[in-house]
PDB file of C-alpha atoms in Angstrom:
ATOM      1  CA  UNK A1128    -165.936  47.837 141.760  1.00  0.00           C
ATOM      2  CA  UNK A1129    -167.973  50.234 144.379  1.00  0.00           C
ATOM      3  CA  UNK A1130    -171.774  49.161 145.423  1.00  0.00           C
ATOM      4  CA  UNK A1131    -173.682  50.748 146.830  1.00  0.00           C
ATOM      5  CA  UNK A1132    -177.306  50.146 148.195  1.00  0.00           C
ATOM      6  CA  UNK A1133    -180.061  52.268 148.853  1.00  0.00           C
ATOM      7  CA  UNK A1134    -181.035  52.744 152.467  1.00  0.00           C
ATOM      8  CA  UNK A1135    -184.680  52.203 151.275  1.00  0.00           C
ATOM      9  CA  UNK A1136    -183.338  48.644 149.697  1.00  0.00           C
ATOM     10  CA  UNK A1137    -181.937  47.987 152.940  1.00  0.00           C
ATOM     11  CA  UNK A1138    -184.601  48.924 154.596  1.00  0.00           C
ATOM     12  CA  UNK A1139    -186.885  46.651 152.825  1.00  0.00           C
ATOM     13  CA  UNK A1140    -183.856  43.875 153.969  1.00  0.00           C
ATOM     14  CA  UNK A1141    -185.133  44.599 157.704  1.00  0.00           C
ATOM     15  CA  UNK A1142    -188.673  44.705 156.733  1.00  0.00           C
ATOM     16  CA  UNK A1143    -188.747  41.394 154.869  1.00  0.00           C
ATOM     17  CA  UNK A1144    -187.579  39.558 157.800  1.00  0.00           C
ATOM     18  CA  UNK A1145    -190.723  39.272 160.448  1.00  0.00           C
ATOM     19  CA  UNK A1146    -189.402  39.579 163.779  1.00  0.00           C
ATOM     20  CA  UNK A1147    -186.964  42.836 162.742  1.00  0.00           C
ATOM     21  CA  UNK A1148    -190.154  44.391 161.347  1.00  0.00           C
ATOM     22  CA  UNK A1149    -192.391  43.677 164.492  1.00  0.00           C
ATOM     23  CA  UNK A1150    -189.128  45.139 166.823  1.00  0.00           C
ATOM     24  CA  UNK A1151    -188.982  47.847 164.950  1.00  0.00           C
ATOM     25  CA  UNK A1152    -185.717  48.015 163.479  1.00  0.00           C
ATOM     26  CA  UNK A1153    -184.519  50.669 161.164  1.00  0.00           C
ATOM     27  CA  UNK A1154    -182.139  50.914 158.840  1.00  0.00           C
ATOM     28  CA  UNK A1155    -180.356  54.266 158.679  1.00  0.00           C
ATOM     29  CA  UNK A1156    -177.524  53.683 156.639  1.00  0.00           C
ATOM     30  CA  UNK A1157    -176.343  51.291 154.355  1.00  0.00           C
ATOM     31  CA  UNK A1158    -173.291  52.183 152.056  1.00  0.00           C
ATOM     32  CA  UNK A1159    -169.885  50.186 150.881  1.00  0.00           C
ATOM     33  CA  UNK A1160    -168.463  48.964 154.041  1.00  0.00           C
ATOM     34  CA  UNK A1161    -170.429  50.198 156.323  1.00  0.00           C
ATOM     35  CA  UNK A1162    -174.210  50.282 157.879  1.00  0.00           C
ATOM     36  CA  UNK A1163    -176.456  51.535 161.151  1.00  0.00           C
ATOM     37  CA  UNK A1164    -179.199  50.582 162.253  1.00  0.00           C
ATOM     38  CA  UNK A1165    -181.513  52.094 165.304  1.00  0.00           C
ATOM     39  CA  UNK A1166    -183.881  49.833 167.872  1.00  0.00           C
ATOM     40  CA  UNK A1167    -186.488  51.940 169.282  1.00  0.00           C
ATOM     41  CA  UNK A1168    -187.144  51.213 173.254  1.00  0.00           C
ATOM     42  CA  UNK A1169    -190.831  49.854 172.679  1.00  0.00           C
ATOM     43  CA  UNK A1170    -191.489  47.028 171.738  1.00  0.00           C
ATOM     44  CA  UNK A1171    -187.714  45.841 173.097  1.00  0.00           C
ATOM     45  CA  UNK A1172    -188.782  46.717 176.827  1.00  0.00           C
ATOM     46  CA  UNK A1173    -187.876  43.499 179.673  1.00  0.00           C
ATOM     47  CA  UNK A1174    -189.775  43.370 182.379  1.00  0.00           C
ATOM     48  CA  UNK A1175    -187.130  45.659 183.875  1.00  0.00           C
ATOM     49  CA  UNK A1176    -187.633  48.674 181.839  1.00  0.00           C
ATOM     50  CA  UNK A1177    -184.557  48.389 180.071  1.00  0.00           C
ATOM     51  CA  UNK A1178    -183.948  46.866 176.396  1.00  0.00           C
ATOM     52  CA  UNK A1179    -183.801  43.430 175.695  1.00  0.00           C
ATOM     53  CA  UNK A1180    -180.811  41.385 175.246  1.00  0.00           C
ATOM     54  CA  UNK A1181    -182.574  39.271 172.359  1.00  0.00           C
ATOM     55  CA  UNK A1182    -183.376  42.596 170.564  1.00  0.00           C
ATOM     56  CA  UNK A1183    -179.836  43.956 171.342  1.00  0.00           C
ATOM     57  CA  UNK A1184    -178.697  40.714 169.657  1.00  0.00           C
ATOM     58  CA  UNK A1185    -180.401  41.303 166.542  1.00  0.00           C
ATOM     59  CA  UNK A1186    -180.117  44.610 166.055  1.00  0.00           C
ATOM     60  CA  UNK A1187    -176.290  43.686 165.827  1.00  0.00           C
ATOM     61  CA  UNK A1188    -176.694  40.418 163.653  1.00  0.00           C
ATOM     62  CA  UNK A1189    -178.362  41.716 161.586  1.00  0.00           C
ATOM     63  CA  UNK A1190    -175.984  44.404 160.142  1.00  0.00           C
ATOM     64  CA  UNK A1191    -174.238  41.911 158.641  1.00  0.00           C
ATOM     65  CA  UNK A1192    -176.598  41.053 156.312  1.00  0.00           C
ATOM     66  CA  UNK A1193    -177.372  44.601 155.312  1.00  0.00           C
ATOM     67  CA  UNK A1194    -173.652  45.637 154.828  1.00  0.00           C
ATOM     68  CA  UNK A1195    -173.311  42.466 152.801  1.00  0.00           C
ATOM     69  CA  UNK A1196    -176.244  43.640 150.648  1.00  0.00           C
ATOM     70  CA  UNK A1197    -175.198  47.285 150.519  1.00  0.00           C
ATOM     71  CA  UNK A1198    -171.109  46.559 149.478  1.00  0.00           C
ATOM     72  CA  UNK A1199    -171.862  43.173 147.503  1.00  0.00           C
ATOM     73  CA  UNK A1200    -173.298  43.011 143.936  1.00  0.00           C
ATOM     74  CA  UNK A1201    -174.925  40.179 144.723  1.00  0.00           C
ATOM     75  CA  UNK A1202    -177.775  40.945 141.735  1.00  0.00           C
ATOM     76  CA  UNK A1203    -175.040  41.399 139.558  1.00  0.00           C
ATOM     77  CA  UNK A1204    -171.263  40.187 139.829  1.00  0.00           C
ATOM     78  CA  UNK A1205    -171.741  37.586 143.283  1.00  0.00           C
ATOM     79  CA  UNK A1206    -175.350  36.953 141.455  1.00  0.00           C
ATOM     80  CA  UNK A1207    -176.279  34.022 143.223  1.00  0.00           C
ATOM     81  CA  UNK A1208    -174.497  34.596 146.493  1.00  0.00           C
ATOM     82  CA  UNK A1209    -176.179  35.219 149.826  1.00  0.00           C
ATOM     83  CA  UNK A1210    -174.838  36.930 153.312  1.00  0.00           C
ATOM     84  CA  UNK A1211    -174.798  34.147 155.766  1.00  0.00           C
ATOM     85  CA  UNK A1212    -174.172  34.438 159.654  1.00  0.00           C
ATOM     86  CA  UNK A1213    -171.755  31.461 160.867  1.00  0.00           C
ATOM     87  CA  UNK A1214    -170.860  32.808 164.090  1.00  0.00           C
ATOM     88  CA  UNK A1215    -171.256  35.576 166.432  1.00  0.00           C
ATOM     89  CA  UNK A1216    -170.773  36.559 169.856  1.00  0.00           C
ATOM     90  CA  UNK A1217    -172.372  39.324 172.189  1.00  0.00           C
ATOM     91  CA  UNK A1218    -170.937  41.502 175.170  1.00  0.00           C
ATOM     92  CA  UNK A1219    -173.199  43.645 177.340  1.00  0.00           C
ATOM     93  CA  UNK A1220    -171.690  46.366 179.303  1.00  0.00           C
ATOM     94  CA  UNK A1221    -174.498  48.590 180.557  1.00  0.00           C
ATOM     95  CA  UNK A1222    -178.410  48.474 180.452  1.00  0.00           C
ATOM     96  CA  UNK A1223    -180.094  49.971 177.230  1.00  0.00           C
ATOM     97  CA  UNK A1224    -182.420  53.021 178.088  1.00  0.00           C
ATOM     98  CA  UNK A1225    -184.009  54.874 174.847  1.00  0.00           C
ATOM     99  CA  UNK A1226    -183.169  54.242 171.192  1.00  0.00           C
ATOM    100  CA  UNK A1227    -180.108  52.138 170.223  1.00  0.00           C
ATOM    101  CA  UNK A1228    -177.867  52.544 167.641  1.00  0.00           C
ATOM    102  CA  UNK A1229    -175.628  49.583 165.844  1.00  0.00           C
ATOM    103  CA  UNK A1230    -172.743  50.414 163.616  1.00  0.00           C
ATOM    104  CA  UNK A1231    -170.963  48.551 161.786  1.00  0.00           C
ATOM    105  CA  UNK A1232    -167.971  48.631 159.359  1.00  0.00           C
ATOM    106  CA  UNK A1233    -165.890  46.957 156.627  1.00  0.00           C
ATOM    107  CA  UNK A1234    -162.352  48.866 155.392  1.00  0.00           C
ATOM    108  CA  UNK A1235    -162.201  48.650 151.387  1.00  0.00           C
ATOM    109  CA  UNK A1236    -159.238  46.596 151.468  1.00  0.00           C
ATOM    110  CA  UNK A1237    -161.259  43.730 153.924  1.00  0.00           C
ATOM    111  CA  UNK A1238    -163.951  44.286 151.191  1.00  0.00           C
ATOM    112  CA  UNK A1239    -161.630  43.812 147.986  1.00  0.00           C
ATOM    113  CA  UNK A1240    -160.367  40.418 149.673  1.00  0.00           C
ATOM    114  CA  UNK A1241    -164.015  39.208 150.506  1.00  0.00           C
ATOM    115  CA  UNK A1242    -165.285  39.966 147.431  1.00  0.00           C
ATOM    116  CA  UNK A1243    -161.777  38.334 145.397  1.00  0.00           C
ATOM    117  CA  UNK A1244    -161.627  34.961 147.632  1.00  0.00           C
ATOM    118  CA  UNK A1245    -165.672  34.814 146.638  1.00  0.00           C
ATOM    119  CA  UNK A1246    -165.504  35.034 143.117  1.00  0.00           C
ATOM    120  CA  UNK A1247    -162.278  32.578 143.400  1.00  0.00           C
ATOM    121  CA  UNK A1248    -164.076  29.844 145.925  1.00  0.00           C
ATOM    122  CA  UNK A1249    -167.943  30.792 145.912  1.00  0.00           C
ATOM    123  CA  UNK A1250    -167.526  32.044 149.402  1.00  0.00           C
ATOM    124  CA  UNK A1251    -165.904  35.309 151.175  1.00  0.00           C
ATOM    125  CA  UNK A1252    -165.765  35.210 155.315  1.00  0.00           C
ATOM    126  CA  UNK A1253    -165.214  38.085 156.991  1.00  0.00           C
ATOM    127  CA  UNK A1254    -165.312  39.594 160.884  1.00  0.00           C
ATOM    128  CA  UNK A1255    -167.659  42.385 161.632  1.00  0.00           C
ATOM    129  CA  UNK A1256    -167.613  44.075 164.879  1.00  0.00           C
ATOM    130  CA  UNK A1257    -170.569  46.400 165.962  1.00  0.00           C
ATOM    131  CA  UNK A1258    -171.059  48.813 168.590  1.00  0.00           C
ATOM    132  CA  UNK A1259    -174.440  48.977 169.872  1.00  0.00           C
ATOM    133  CA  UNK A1260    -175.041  53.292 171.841  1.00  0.00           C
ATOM    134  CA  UNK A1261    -178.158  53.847 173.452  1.00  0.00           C
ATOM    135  CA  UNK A1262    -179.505  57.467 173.719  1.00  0.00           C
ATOM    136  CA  UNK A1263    -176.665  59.137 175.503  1.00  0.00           C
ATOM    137  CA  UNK A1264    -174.494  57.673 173.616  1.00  0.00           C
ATOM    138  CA  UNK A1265    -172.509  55.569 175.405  1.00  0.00           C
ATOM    139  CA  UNK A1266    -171.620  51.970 174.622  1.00  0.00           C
ATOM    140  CA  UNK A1267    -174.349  49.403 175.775  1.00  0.00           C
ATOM    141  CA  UNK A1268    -172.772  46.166 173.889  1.00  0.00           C
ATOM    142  CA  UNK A1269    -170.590  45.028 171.255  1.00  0.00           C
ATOM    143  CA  UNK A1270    -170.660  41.872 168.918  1.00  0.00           C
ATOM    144  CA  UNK A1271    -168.228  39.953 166.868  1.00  0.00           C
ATOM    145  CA  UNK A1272    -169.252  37.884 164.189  1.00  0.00           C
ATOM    146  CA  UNK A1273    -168.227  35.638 161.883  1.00  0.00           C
ATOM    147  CA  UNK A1274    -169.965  36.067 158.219  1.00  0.00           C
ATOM    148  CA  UNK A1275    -169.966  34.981 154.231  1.00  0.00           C
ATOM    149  CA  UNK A1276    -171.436  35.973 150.971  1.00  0.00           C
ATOM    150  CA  UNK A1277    -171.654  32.354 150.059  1.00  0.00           C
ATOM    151  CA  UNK A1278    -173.003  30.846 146.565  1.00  0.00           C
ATOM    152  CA  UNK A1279    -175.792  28.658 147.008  1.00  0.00           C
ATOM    153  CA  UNK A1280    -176.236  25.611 145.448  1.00  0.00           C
TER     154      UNK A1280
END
């Protein structure tokens, strides 16, 4: 069964969560299996002039969450369920200058077994990889992390 979110749901994921508001964060996309996000340079400025590695971070993490809510029912058949981070690890190749972008992406067949093994055990883990561009485009970082939809309770 295809889900989809609107970006403006999504949106209001980044926006509900305080320190993704006040850095700015925007979510751009946010479809079945996949979902980008964009840092702007200000407020994510170190005292080098270059972007933050926290902020990087996030930016990253933080897909996860949104791709979970934008290719999971989880309002209607994983009602109940939440996106969870359990692990996730960063690499930084190059200082950030300008906006960043993080993409990130799910094939349908890694999203049919998520979604089966969490209506079969009340949790679905999956591996997301993002790749975080800055405004030339070239690769600035890249995470790998470890997620669920998980029932609560």
């Amino acid at each position: 069964m295809a889900y989809t979110l609107r970006v403006e749901e999504a949106a209001q994921f980044a926006s509900s969560v305080p320190i993704l508001d006040a850095m700015g964060v925007r979510v751009l996309e946010a479809t079945a299996g996949h979902a980008v996000a964009e840092l702007p340079p200000e407020p994510n400025v170190n005292h080098f002039g270059v972007t933050y590695a926290g902020s990087l971070y996030s930016v990253a993490e933080m897909l996860g969450g949104v791709l979970s809510l934008a290719t999971f029912d989880l309002e209607g058949e994983l009602a109940g369920f939440v996106p969870l981070v359990k692990e996730s690890t960063i690499r930084f190749r190059r200082p950030a200058l300008g906006v960043v972008r993080a993409t990130a992406s799910l094939s349908d067949a890694e999203v049919a077994r998520v979604r089966a093994d969490a209506l079969a055990t009340g949790k679905g883990e999956f591996v997301l990889e993002a790749t975080l561009t800055d405004a030339r485009g070239e690769v600035v970082a890249s995470t790998i992390g470890t997620y669920q939809v998980r029932r609560l309770g």
